[in-house]
Short mmCIF file of C-alpha atoms in Angstrom, two decimals:
data_model
loop_
_atom_site.label_atom_id
_atom_site.label_comp_id
_atom_site.label_asym_id
_atom_site.label_seq_id
_atom_site.Cartn_x
_atom_site.Cartn_y
_atom_site.Cartn_z
CA MET A 8 -12.64 -6.23 -6.03
CA PRO A 9 -10.75 -2.96 -5.58
CA ASP A 10 -10.93 -0.45 -8.41
CA TRP A 11 -7.36 -1.29 -9.43
CA THR A 12 -8.42 -4.79 -10.41
CA TYR A 13 -12.05 -4.10 -11.27
CA HIS A 14 -11.45 -1.61 -14.07
CA PRO A 15 -8.22 -3.01 -15.61
CA LEU A 16 -9.58 -6.58 -15.66
CA ARG A 17 -13.32 -6.11 -16.22
CA GLY A 18 -12.96 -6.11 -20.01
CA ALA A 19 -11.07 -9.39 -20.04
CA ALA A 20 -13.53 -10.92 -17.57
CA ALA A 21 -16.49 -9.82 -19.68
CA ARG A 22 -14.96 -11.32 -22.81
CA ALA A 23 -14.20 -14.56 -20.99
CA VAL A 24 -17.53 -15.26 -19.25
CA GLY A 25 -19.87 -12.47 -20.34
CA THR A 26 -20.60 -9.05 -18.85
CA ARG A 27 -23.51 -9.98 -16.59
CA ARG A 28 -21.91 -13.17 -15.35
CA SER A 29 -18.60 -11.44 -14.58
CA GLN A 30 -20.42 -8.70 -12.62
CA ARG A 31 -22.46 -11.21 -10.65
CA THR A 32 -19.36 -13.31 -9.97
CA ALA A 33 -17.50 -10.26 -8.61
CA LEU A 34 -20.45 -9.40 -6.35
CA ARG A 35 -20.73 -12.98 -5.10
CA LEU A 36 -17.01 -13.11 -4.37
CA LEU A 37 -17.17 -9.90 -2.33
CA ALA A 38 -20.26 -11.23 -0.52
CA ALA A 39 -18.59 -14.55 0.28
CA ILE A 40 -15.57 -12.82 1.77
CA GLY A 41 -17.41 -9.90 3.35
CA SER A 42 -19.95 -12.10 5.12
CA ARG A 43 -17.24 -13.34 7.47
CA PRO A 44 -15.81 -11.02 10.14
CA VAL A 45 -12.20 -11.69 9.17
CA GLY A 46 -13.03 -11.32 5.50
CA ALA A 47 -14.88 -8.06 6.07
CA ARG A 48 -11.92 -6.60 7.94
CA LEU A 49 -9.58 -7.85 5.23
CA ILE A 50 -11.61 -6.12 2.51
CA ALA A 51 -11.93 -2.88 4.47
CA ARG A 52 -8.22 -2.76 5.31
CA GLY A 53 -7.12 -3.99 1.92
CA PHE A 54 -9.13 -1.26 0.22
CA GLY A 55 -7.70 1.35 2.58
CA HIS A 56 -11.10 2.18 4.10
CA ARG A 57 -11.16 3.86 7.47
CA HIS A 58 -13.84 5.14 9.83
CA PRO A 59 -15.93 7.89 8.23
CA PRO A 60 -16.08 11.29 9.97
CA GLU A 61 -18.82 11.85 12.52
CA ARG A 62 -20.45 14.55 10.37
CA LEU A 63 -21.42 11.88 7.83
CA ALA A 64 -23.47 9.99 10.41
CA GLY A 65 -27.23 10.41 10.36
CA GLU A 66 -30.44 8.48 9.91
CA LEU A 67 -32.84 7.25 7.26
CA ALA A 68 -36.47 6.49 8.08
CA GLY A 69 -35.54 6.61 11.75
CA VAL A 70 -32.68 4.12 11.32
CA PRO A 71 -29.29 5.35 12.67
CA LEU A 72 -26.50 5.26 10.09
CA ALA A 73 -22.74 5.45 10.60
CA VAL A 74 -22.45 7.05 7.17
CA ARG A 75 -25.24 8.60 5.09
CA LEU A 76 -24.19 6.75 1.98
CA GLY A 77 -25.62 3.53 0.64
CA ILE A 78 -27.05 1.63 -2.28
CA SER A 79 -30.53 0.82 -3.55
CA VAL A 80 -30.92 -2.60 -5.18
CA PRO A 81 -33.77 -4.85 -6.33
CA PRO A 82 -34.63 -7.93 -4.23
CA ALA A 83 -32.86 -10.29 -6.64
CA PHE A 84 -29.48 -8.76 -5.68
CA ALA A 85 -30.23 -8.16 -2.00
CA HIS A 86 -28.51 -11.26 -0.57
CA GLU A 87 -25.06 -10.58 -2.07
CA THR A 88 -25.32 -6.80 -1.76
CA ILE A 89 -26.12 -6.83 1.95
CA ARG A 90 -23.03 -8.97 2.61
CA ALA A 91 -20.67 -7.11 0.32
CA MET A 92 -21.44 -3.41 0.89
CA ALA A 93 -20.41 -2.79 4.51
CA PRO A 94 -16.69 -3.55 3.95
CA LEU A 95 -16.77 -1.30 0.88
CA GLY A 96 -17.79 1.69 2.99
CA ALA A 97 -21.58 1.78 2.54
CA GLY A 98 -23.76 2.67 5.52
CA VAL A 99 -27.14 1.31 4.42
CA VAL A 100 -28.76 -0.94 1.83
CA GLU A 101 -32.20 -0.11 0.47
CA VAL A 102 -34.07 -3.03 -1.13
CA ALA A 103 -36.64 -1.73 -3.60
CA PRO A 104 -39.20 -2.11 -4.95
CA VAL A 105 -40.44 -4.99 -2.81
CA SER A 106 -43.75 -6.78 -3.39
CA ALA A 107 -45.45 -9.64 -1.60
CA ALA A 108 -43.72 -12.11 -3.90
CA ASP A 109 -40.32 -10.88 -2.64
CA VAL A 110 -40.93 -11.34 1.08
CA GLU A 111 -39.15 -14.67 1.46
CA THR A 112 -36.24 -13.46 -0.69
CA VAL A 113 -35.78 -10.38 1.49
CA ARG A 114 -36.12 -12.36 4.71
CA ALA A 115 -33.37 -14.73 3.64
CA ALA A 116 -31.17 -11.86 2.47
CA THR A 117 -31.32 -9.96 5.76
CA THR A 118 -30.40 -12.89 7.97
CA GLY A 119 -27.13 -12.25 9.78
CA ARG A 120 -26.72 -8.78 8.26
CA SER A 121 -23.98 -6.41 9.46
CA ILE A 122 -25.41 -3.29 7.79
CA PRO A 123 -28.74 -1.49 8.22
CA VAL A 124 -31.33 -2.60 5.68
CA VAL A 125 -34.42 -0.63 4.73
CA VAL A 126 -37.19 -1.66 2.35
CA ARG A 127 -39.26 0.42 -0.01
CA SER A 128 -42.69 -1.04 -0.67
CA ALA A 129 -46.10 0.34 -1.59
CA ASP A 130 -47.90 -2.60 0.05
CA PRO A 131 -48.73 -2.32 3.80
CA GLU A 132 -49.08 -6.11 4.08
CA THR A 133 -45.59 -6.61 2.67
CA GLU A 134 -44.21 -4.12 5.20
CA ALA A 135 -45.99 -5.94 8.02
CA ALA A 136 -44.52 -9.27 6.88
CA LEU A 137 -41.00 -7.80 6.87
CA ALA A 138 -41.20 -5.58 9.95
CA ALA A 139 -39.32 -8.05 12.14
CA HIS A 140 -36.65 -8.69 9.52
CA VAL A 141 -35.53 -5.23 8.38
CA ASP A 142 -34.55 -2.01 10.13
CA GLY A 143 -37.01 0.37 8.52
CA PHE A 144 -39.12 1.40 5.55
CA THR A 145 -38.71 4.18 3.02
CA ARG A 146 -41.08 5.79 0.53
CA ASP A 147 -40.75 6.77 -3.10
CA ASP A 148 -40.87 10.39 -2.06
CA GLU A 149 -38.59 9.95 0.96
CA PRO A 150 -37.40 13.52 1.66
CA GLN A 151 -34.06 12.40 3.11
CA ALA A 152 -33.09 10.06 0.30
CA VAL A 153 -31.28 11.20 -2.83
CA ARG A 154 -31.10 8.29 -5.26
CA VAL A 155 -28.33 8.85 -7.79
CA SER A 156 -27.60 7.25 -11.14
CA ASP A 157 -24.63 9.49 -11.96
CA PRO A 158 -21.28 8.14 -10.69
CA SER A 159 -20.00 11.68 -10.06
CA VAL A 160 -18.13 11.72 -6.77
CA GLY A 161 -18.36 15.50 -6.47
CA ALA A 162 -22.13 15.54 -6.84
CA ALA A 163 -22.61 12.85 -4.20
CA ALA A 164 -20.24 14.62 -1.81
CA ALA A 165 -22.04 17.91 -2.35
CA ALA A 166 -25.36 16.26 -1.53
CA LEU A 167 -23.90 14.99 1.75
CA ASP A 168 -23.17 18.58 2.83
CA ASP A 169 -26.82 18.64 3.93
CA PRO A 170 -26.72 16.78 7.28
CA HIS A 171 -30.20 15.35 6.67
CA THR A 172 -29.49 13.88 3.23
CA VAL A 173 -28.76 10.20 2.59
CA VAL A 174 -27.25 9.40 -0.82
CA LEU A 175 -28.34 6.05 -2.26
CA ALA A 176 -26.53 4.87 -5.37
CA ARG A 177 -28.29 2.76 -7.94
CA PRO A 178 -26.46 -0.43 -9.02
CA GLY A 179 -25.32 1.18 -12.26
CA VAL A 180 -23.20 3.65 -10.30
CA LEU A 181 -20.96 0.94 -8.85
CA ILE A 182 -20.89 -0.92 -12.15
CA GLU A 183 -19.61 2.22 -13.86
CA ALA A 184 -17.43 3.74 -11.13
CA GLY A 185 -16.18 0.61 -9.36
CA PRO A 186 -16.40 -0.68 -5.77
CA GLY A 187 -14.21 2.15 -4.49
CA TRP A 188 -16.95 4.72 -5.12
CA PHE A 189 -18.14 4.78 -1.51
CA ALA A 190 -14.64 5.45 -0.18
CA ARG A 191 -14.01 8.16 -2.76
CA VAL A 192 -17.25 9.93 -1.89
CA THR A 193 -16.57 9.63 1.83
CA GLU A 194 -13.13 11.18 1.40
CA ALA A 195 -14.46 13.96 -0.81
CA ALA A 196 -17.15 14.75 1.78
CA THR A 197 -14.69 14.81 4.69
CA PRO A 198 -13.92 18.32 5.97
CA THR A 199 -10.22 19.09 6.09
CA ALA A 200 -7.90 21.62 7.71
CA PRO A 201 -4.64 23.10 6.39
CA ALA A 202 -1.59 20.86 6.76
CA PRO A 203 1.16 22.09 9.11
CA GLY A 204 4.61 23.02 7.89
CA LEU A 205 8.05 22.92 9.46
CA ARG A 206 7.55 26.49 10.67
CA ASP A 207 4.68 25.26 12.79
CA VAL A 208 6.94 22.80 14.63
CA GLY A 209 8.45 24.06 17.87
CA ARG A 210 11.98 23.55 19.08
CA ASP A 211 11.05 21.15 21.89
CA PRO A 212 11.41 17.57 20.52
CA ARG A 213 8.99 16.34 23.15
CA ARG A 214 6.22 18.24 21.36
CA TRP A 215 7.15 17.30 17.82
CA PRO A 216 4.30 15.70 15.85
CA ALA A 217 4.66 12.15 14.57
CA TRP A 218 5.31 13.21 10.97
CA VAL A 219 8.49 15.07 11.96
CA TRP A 220 9.91 11.91 13.53
CA GLY A 221 8.88 9.97 10.44
CA LEU A 222 10.68 12.52 8.27
CA LEU A 223 13.83 12.17 10.39
CA VAL A 224 13.76 8.38 10.00
CA GLY A 225 13.41 8.79 6.23
CA LEU A 226 16.30 11.24 6.06
CA GLY A 227 18.34 9.02 8.36
CA MET A 228 17.79 6.01 6.10
CA THR A 229 18.79 8.10 3.09
CA VAL A 230 22.00 9.31 4.73
CA ALA A 231 22.81 5.77 5.92
CA GLY A 232 22.27 4.41 2.42
CA LEU A 233 24.47 7.06 0.82
CA GLY A 234 27.10 6.41 3.47
CA ALA A 235 27.00 2.69 2.77
CA ALA A 236 27.40 3.40 -0.95
CA ALA A 237 30.41 5.65 -0.28
CA ILE A 238 32.06 2.95 1.81
CA THR A 239 31.35 0.32 -0.86
CA LEU A 240 32.80 2.45 -3.65
CA GLY A 241 35.74 3.43 -1.48
CA PRO A 242 37.41 1.18 1.09
CA VAL A 243 34.76 -1.58 0.72
CA LEU A 244 35.68 -3.05 4.09
CA MET A 245 35.49 -1.22 7.40
CA TRP A 246 37.91 -1.95 10.20
CA TYR A 247 35.45 -4.27 11.92
CA ASP A 248 35.00 -6.20 8.65
CA ARG A 249 38.75 -6.75 8.44
CA ASP A 250 38.90 -7.70 12.11
CA TYR A 251 36.09 -10.25 11.69
CA LEU A 252 37.61 -11.82 8.58
CA GLY A 253 41.21 -11.49 9.63
CA MET A 254 41.94 -10.50 6.02
CA THR A 255 42.61 -7.30 4.10
CA LEU A 256 41.00 -6.28 0.83
CA ASP A 257 44.15 -7.28 -1.08
CA GLU A 258 44.14 -10.71 0.55
CA LEU A 259 40.50 -11.23 -0.45
CA HIS A 260 41.31 -10.23 -4.00
CA ALA A 261 44.29 -12.56 -4.08
CA ALA A 262 42.15 -15.45 -2.84
CA ASN A 263 39.53 -14.91 -5.57
CA HIS A 264 39.70 -12.13 -8.17
CA HIS A 265 35.92 -11.81 -8.26
CA LEU A 266 35.29 -11.84 -4.53
CA VAL A 267 35.70 -8.10 -3.83
CA HIS A 268 33.46 -7.23 -6.77
CA PHE A 269 30.90 -9.71 -5.50
CA LEU A 270 30.89 -8.04 -2.08
CA GLN A 271 30.55 -4.64 -3.75
CA HIS A 272 27.58 -5.76 -5.83
CA ASP A 273 25.72 -7.00 -2.75
CA ARG A 274 26.49 -3.90 -0.73
CA ILE A 275 25.76 -1.27 -3.39
CA THR A 276 22.41 -2.93 -4.06
CA MET A 277 21.70 -2.85 -0.34
CA ALA A 278 22.69 0.83 -0.19
CA GLY A 279 20.32 1.69 -3.03
CA THR A 280 17.50 -0.12 -1.26
CA MET A 281 18.18 1.86 1.92
CA VAL A 282 17.91 5.13 -0.01
CA SER A 283 14.67 3.84 -1.55
CA ILE A 284 13.28 3.16 1.92
CA GLY A 285 14.34 6.66 2.93
CA ALA A 286 12.43 8.17 0.00
CA LEU A 287 9.32 6.12 0.78
CA TYR A 288 9.40 6.94 4.50
CA THR A 289 9.94 10.64 3.77
CA GLY A 290 6.96 10.62 1.42
CA LEU A 291 4.73 8.73 3.83
CA ALA A 292 5.65 11.11 6.65
CA VAL A 293 5.34 14.43 4.83
CA GLY A 294 2.72 13.57 2.22
CA GLY A 295 0.68 11.12 4.28
CA ILE A 296 0.96 11.29 8.07
CA ARG A 297 1.34 15.10 8.09
CA ARG A 298 -1.94 15.38 6.20
CA GLY A 299 -3.84 13.07 8.53
CA ARG A 300 -3.80 9.95 6.38
CA ALA A 301 -4.30 7.07 8.79
CA TRP A 302 -3.33 4.54 6.12
CA ALA A 303 0.07 6.24 5.69
CA ARG A 304 0.89 5.59 9.32
CA GLU A 305 -0.16 1.95 8.92
CA ALA A 306 1.97 1.52 5.79
CA TYR A 307 4.92 3.09 7.64
CA LEU A 308 4.34 0.85 10.65
CA LEU A 309 4.08 -2.39 8.67
CA SER A 310 7.16 -1.64 6.61
CA GLY A 311 9.23 -0.77 9.68
CA ALA A 312 7.92 -3.80 11.56
CA ILE A 313 9.40 -5.90 8.76
CA GLY A 314 12.66 -4.01 8.35
CA PHE A 315 13.90 -3.26 11.86
CA PRO A 316 13.79 -6.87 13.20
CA THR A 317 16.14 -7.98 10.40
CA LEU A 318 18.92 -6.68 12.65
CA PHE A 319 18.58 -10.00 14.44
CA TYR A 320 19.64 -11.92 11.35
CA PHE A 321 23.04 -11.91 13.05
CA LEU A 322 21.74 -14.72 15.25
CA ALA A 323 21.84 -16.92 12.14
CA THR A 324 24.86 -15.44 10.36
CA GLY A 325 27.05 -14.91 13.40
CA PHE A 326 28.29 -11.49 12.22
CA VAL A 327 27.28 -8.30 14.03
CA GLU A 328 27.91 -5.13 12.01
CA PRO A 329 28.46 -2.15 14.34
CA LEU A 330 27.27 0.54 11.90
CA HIS A 331 24.09 -1.41 11.11
CA THR A 332 23.44 -1.85 14.81
CA ALA A 333 24.17 1.81 15.61
CA THR A 334 21.90 3.03 12.81
CA THR A 335 19.08 0.81 14.05
CA LEU A 336 19.50 1.97 17.64
CA VAL A 337 19.36 5.63 16.59
CA LEU A 338 16.44 5.35 14.16
CA PHE A 339 14.21 2.88 15.98
CA PRO A 340 13.12 5.25 18.81
CA MET A 341 12.29 7.85 16.13
CA PHE A 342 10.30 5.22 14.25
CA VAL A 343 8.30 4.43 17.39
CA ALA A 344 7.60 8.14 17.87
CA ALA A 345 6.43 8.35 14.26
CA VAL A 346 3.90 5.52 14.49
CA ARG A 347 2.90 5.51 18.15
CA ARG A 348 -0.54 6.93 17.38
CA ALA A 349 -2.71 7.36 14.32
CA PRO A 350 -3.35 10.86 12.96
CA HIS A 351 -6.89 12.08 13.55
CA THR A 352 -7.43 15.43 11.84
CA PRO A 353 -7.83 15.23 8.04
CA ARG A 354 -5.49 17.77 6.44
CA TRP A 355 -5.38 16.66 2.82
CA ARG A 356 -6.30 18.76 -0.18
CA ARG A 357 -9.44 17.80 -2.08
CA MET A 358 -8.89 17.69 -5.83
CA PRO A 359 -11.87 18.00 -8.19
CA GLU A 360 -12.63 15.04 -10.40
CA GLY A 361 -10.85 14.87 -13.71
CA PRO A 362 -11.43 12.99 -16.95
CA GLU A 363 -12.53 9.41 -16.32
CA PRO A 364 -10.19 7.97 -18.99
CA GLU A 365 -7.30 9.54 -17.07
CA ARG A 366 -8.38 7.74 -13.90
CA ARG A 367 -8.84 4.44 -15.75
CA ARG A 368 -5.29 4.61 -17.13
CA ALA A 369 -4.00 5.45 -13.66
CA LEU A 370 -5.75 2.37 -12.26
CA VAL A 371 -3.82 0.20 -14.73
CA GLY A 372 -0.66 1.89 -13.50
CA GLN A 373 -1.72 1.28 -9.91
CA LEU A 374 -2.19 -2.41 -10.61
CA LEU A 375 1.28 -2.62 -12.17
CA LEU A 376 2.89 -0.91 -9.16
CA ILE A 377 1.09 -3.21 -6.72
CA VAL A 378 2.18 -6.26 -8.72
CA THR A 379 5.74 -4.90 -8.69
CA GLY A 380 5.65 -4.35 -4.94
CA ALA A 381 4.29 -7.83 -4.31
CA GLY A 382 6.95 -9.32 -6.58
CA LEU A 383 9.68 -7.42 -4.75
CA PHE A 384 8.36 -8.71 -1.44
CA VAL A 385 8.52 -12.29 -2.69
CA GLY A 386 12.02 -11.61 -4.01
CA GLY A 387 13.13 -10.13 -0.70
CA THR A 388 11.76 -13.14 1.16
CA VAL A 389 13.63 -15.53 -1.12
CA ILE A 390 16.86 -13.54 -0.82
CA SER A 391 16.57 -13.54 2.97
CA LEU A 392 16.00 -17.29 3.04
CA VAL A 393 18.92 -17.89 0.70
CA GLY A 394 21.13 -15.63 2.79
CA LEU A 395 20.21 -17.47 5.97
CA THR A 396 20.62 -20.94 4.45
CA GLY A 397 22.57 -21.71 1.28
CA VAL A 398 23.88 -18.11 0.91
CA PHE A 399 24.69 -18.44 -2.82
CA VAL A 400 22.54 -19.08 -5.88
CA PRO A 401 24.04 -21.07 -8.80
CA SER A 402 24.80 -17.95 -10.88
CA ASP A 403 26.78 -16.51 -7.94
CA LEU A 404 29.08 -19.52 -7.90
CA VAL A 405 29.48 -19.37 -11.67
CA PHE A 406 30.52 -15.72 -11.40
CA LEU A 407 32.92 -16.47 -8.55
CA GLY A 408 34.31 -19.55 -10.29
CA ALA A 409 34.24 -21.39 -6.98
CA ASP A 410 31.88 -23.43 -4.85
CA THR A 411 30.94 -22.86 -1.23
CA GLN A 412 33.48 -25.36 0.05
CA ALA A 413 36.29 -23.58 -1.78
CA LEU A 414 35.30 -20.26 -0.24
CA GLU A 415 35.11 -21.81 3.21
CA ALA A 416 38.60 -23.18 2.66
CA VAL A 417 39.86 -19.66 2.03
CA ASN A 418 38.34 -18.42 5.28
CA PRO A 419 35.69 -20.18 7.42
CA ARG A 420 34.18 -16.77 8.25
CA LEU A 421 33.84 -15.68 4.64
CA VAL A 422 30.52 -17.39 3.93
CA PRO A 423 28.82 -16.08 7.13
CA PHE A 424 30.15 -12.63 6.21
CA VAL A 425 28.49 -12.80 2.77
CA ALA A 426 25.37 -14.28 4.36
CA HIS A 427 25.00 -11.21 6.56
CA ASP A 428 25.08 -8.88 3.56
CA ARG A 429 22.73 -11.01 1.53
CA ALA A 430 20.15 -11.66 4.25
CA GLY A 431 20.24 -8.00 5.26
CA PHE A 432 19.57 -6.94 1.68
CA GLY A 433 16.63 -9.35 1.54
CA GLY A 434 15.16 -7.86 4.71
CA ALA A 435 15.58 -4.30 3.45
CA LEU A 436 13.96 -5.28 0.15
CA MET A 437 10.98 -6.75 2.00
CA ALA A 438 10.55 -3.51 3.98
CA ALA A 439 10.76 -1.39 0.82
CA ALA A 440 8.37 -3.71 -1.01
CA ALA A 441 5.79 -3.50 1.76
CA ALA A 442 5.90 0.29 1.62
CA ILE A 443 5.65 0.29 -2.19
CA THR A 444 2.71 -2.10 -2.19
CA LEU A 445 0.72 -0.31 0.49
CA LEU A 446 1.50 3.17 -0.80
CA SER A 447 0.35 2.08 -4.26
CA ALA A 448 -2.77 0.34 -2.95
CA TRP A 449 -3.91 3.07 -0.55
CA GLY A 450 -2.36 6.32 -1.77
CA TRP A 451 -3.65 6.53 -5.36
CA GLY A 452 -5.56 9.77 -5.70
CA ARG A 453 -5.86 12.58 -8.19
CA GLY A 454 -3.32 15.31 -7.48
CA GLU A 455 -1.28 13.20 -5.02
CA ALA A 456 2.01 14.09 -6.71
CA TRP A 457 3.98 13.07 -3.63
CA VAL A 458 2.94 9.46 -4.26
CA PHE A 459 4.35 9.63 -7.79
CA TRP A 460 7.65 11.18 -6.75
CA SER A 461 8.10 8.89 -3.74
CA LEU A 462 7.66 5.81 -5.94
CA ALA A 463 9.75 7.23 -8.79
CA THR A 464 12.63 8.13 -6.45
CA ALA A 465 12.47 4.75 -4.73
CA ALA A 466 12.50 3.00 -8.11
CA ALA A 467 15.45 5.03 -9.37
CA PHE A 468 17.62 4.25 -6.35
CA GLY A 469 16.40 0.68 -6.07
CA PHE A 470 16.77 -0.47 -9.66
CA LEU A 471 19.51 1.64 -11.27
CA PRO A 472 22.37 0.88 -8.84
CA ALA A 473 21.57 -2.84 -9.14
CA VAL A 474 21.77 -2.72 -12.94
CA LEU A 475 24.86 -0.50 -13.04
CA VAL A 476 26.88 -2.50 -10.52
CA HIS A 477 26.13 -5.79 -12.23
CA GLY A 478 27.27 -4.32 -15.52
CA ALA A 479 30.39 -2.76 -13.97
CA ILE A 480 31.58 -6.06 -12.50
CA HIS A 481 30.44 -8.07 -15.57
CA TYR A 482 27.96 -10.15 -13.60
CA THR A 483 25.38 -10.11 -16.38
CA ASP A 484 23.61 -13.45 -16.11
CA PHE A 485 20.23 -12.75 -17.73
CA LEU A 486 18.14 -15.01 -15.51
CA HIS A 487 19.77 -13.49 -12.43
CA LEU A 488 18.85 -9.97 -13.58
CA ALA A 489 15.50 -10.81 -15.19
CA PRO A 490 13.44 -9.84 -12.09
CA VAL A 491 15.16 -6.44 -12.08
CA TYR A 492 14.40 -5.87 -15.76
CA ILE A 493 10.77 -6.90 -15.26
CA GLY A 494 10.49 -4.59 -12.25
CA ILE A 495 11.87 -1.66 -14.24
CA ILE A 496 9.44 -2.24 -17.11
CA LEU A 497 6.41 -2.61 -14.83
CA THR A 498 7.35 0.39 -12.69
CA ALA A 499 8.15 2.69 -15.60
CA THR A 500 4.96 1.72 -17.42
CA GLY A 501 2.82 2.10 -14.30
CA LEU A 502 4.24 5.51 -13.39
CA LEU A 503 3.90 6.82 -16.94
CA LEU A 504 0.25 5.74 -17.05
CA ALA A 505 -0.47 7.27 -13.65
CA ARG A 506 1.51 10.50 -13.90
CA PRO A 507 -1.25 12.72 -15.42
CA TYR A 508 -3.63 11.57 -12.69
CA LEU A 509 -1.31 11.65 -9.70
CA CYS A 510 0.37 14.91 -10.72
CA ALA A 511 -2.82 16.70 -11.81
CA ARG A 512 -3.14 20.31 -10.68
CA PRO A 513 -6.28 22.31 -9.92
CA LEU A 514 -7.53 24.35 -12.85
CA THR A 515 -6.93 28.06 -12.38
CA PRO A 516 -9.39 30.65 -13.72
#
């Protein structure tokens, strides 16, 4: 489990099945998933884990380690631990203490392992029986090993500054701190360099770093969204809209008094979502990619890979919007430049640990934001499918006071025209939701104020225009707006809980 489910839900799980059983169940679940290659990659990627820096590589008892960070567990927990720890970011598992009675248990546990396993035993015969089944042996007084019972991330990271030290956490550390402890220690122990600024960027676009192109895409999306809002609040229809429909705004209004307002409500909601995407992309570029966050590039890439192809919805709707097409053609090459390669040099700021209760509250907020993002993605998928198929939901037809056949009788191109707006909004919502979900899942860290403000800005422009336009046109069906209200409550609660943690500042003397 990631920390954002482990800590918020561990109390309820303990009350439901008992503390020990809930802990063992969580470990077994991670082991069952992590023992399979696809599952291990899913856990590692889902938790936002990346390759540790080379300086954290080393050895223990002559065994090479990719990262000098691991866990020491008794034989009874060896089987699940060996299968669960590698995807969590551990580099070694020590099984200790091991006696002759534990030989068969350890042999079975190490079969098919994907992580180095060392054994600590005081019995030479036990070591001889396990020599062919483990990678090495440690001693109680192993000079390289620092076995810690304190979940302090700073202390573990400080210990790793010695290139010969291997930090081994006791089981209580993960029980107290959560499965994300390894990743937090690895990040804290990673050396960083200062982040570049705009003054460090030359005038030759061919030499611009990826984050500058990502920033331009974010600003471009913001400008496009504001432009779409201005058109919607002004003329509503562009010349190509009128040409496609063969009708003016007055003729649409005369055909159905609610039709123009309906078009405005779809388009202003779409415009707000575009500005939200712009805020998220700007944050990911400046706060993430610029500072060497590989996960920020991946979040940017996945969101754009969802959003840009929605241009081809016109193959189903039959309506090609020139401004949409032009915006896509301008921004897509910049998007490619922004994500063409992953950043390599860590340039983030390391923030000292703060109060643990502050982090625990922030994890609840993180869970709420991830749930919101996932819900928005489902909503965007449904809206896209509706736009590409039936176009209208029942509450739409109640508001319009007409059915689909009546609208088609007014103009056979009217329904495909609405379908384009609706499906496009669904695609944009999916792209925004992917960015929200991944930013919330991977970007939560103490002092990462840019994560807070990116999400808060995206929420403001995503939710408020939708609520205001529905109220302005008197389309106030509660069930229709219920997902928006739920999203506002979850987002506001999550951000309020996380703000002290995300916006924490270093203490000054």
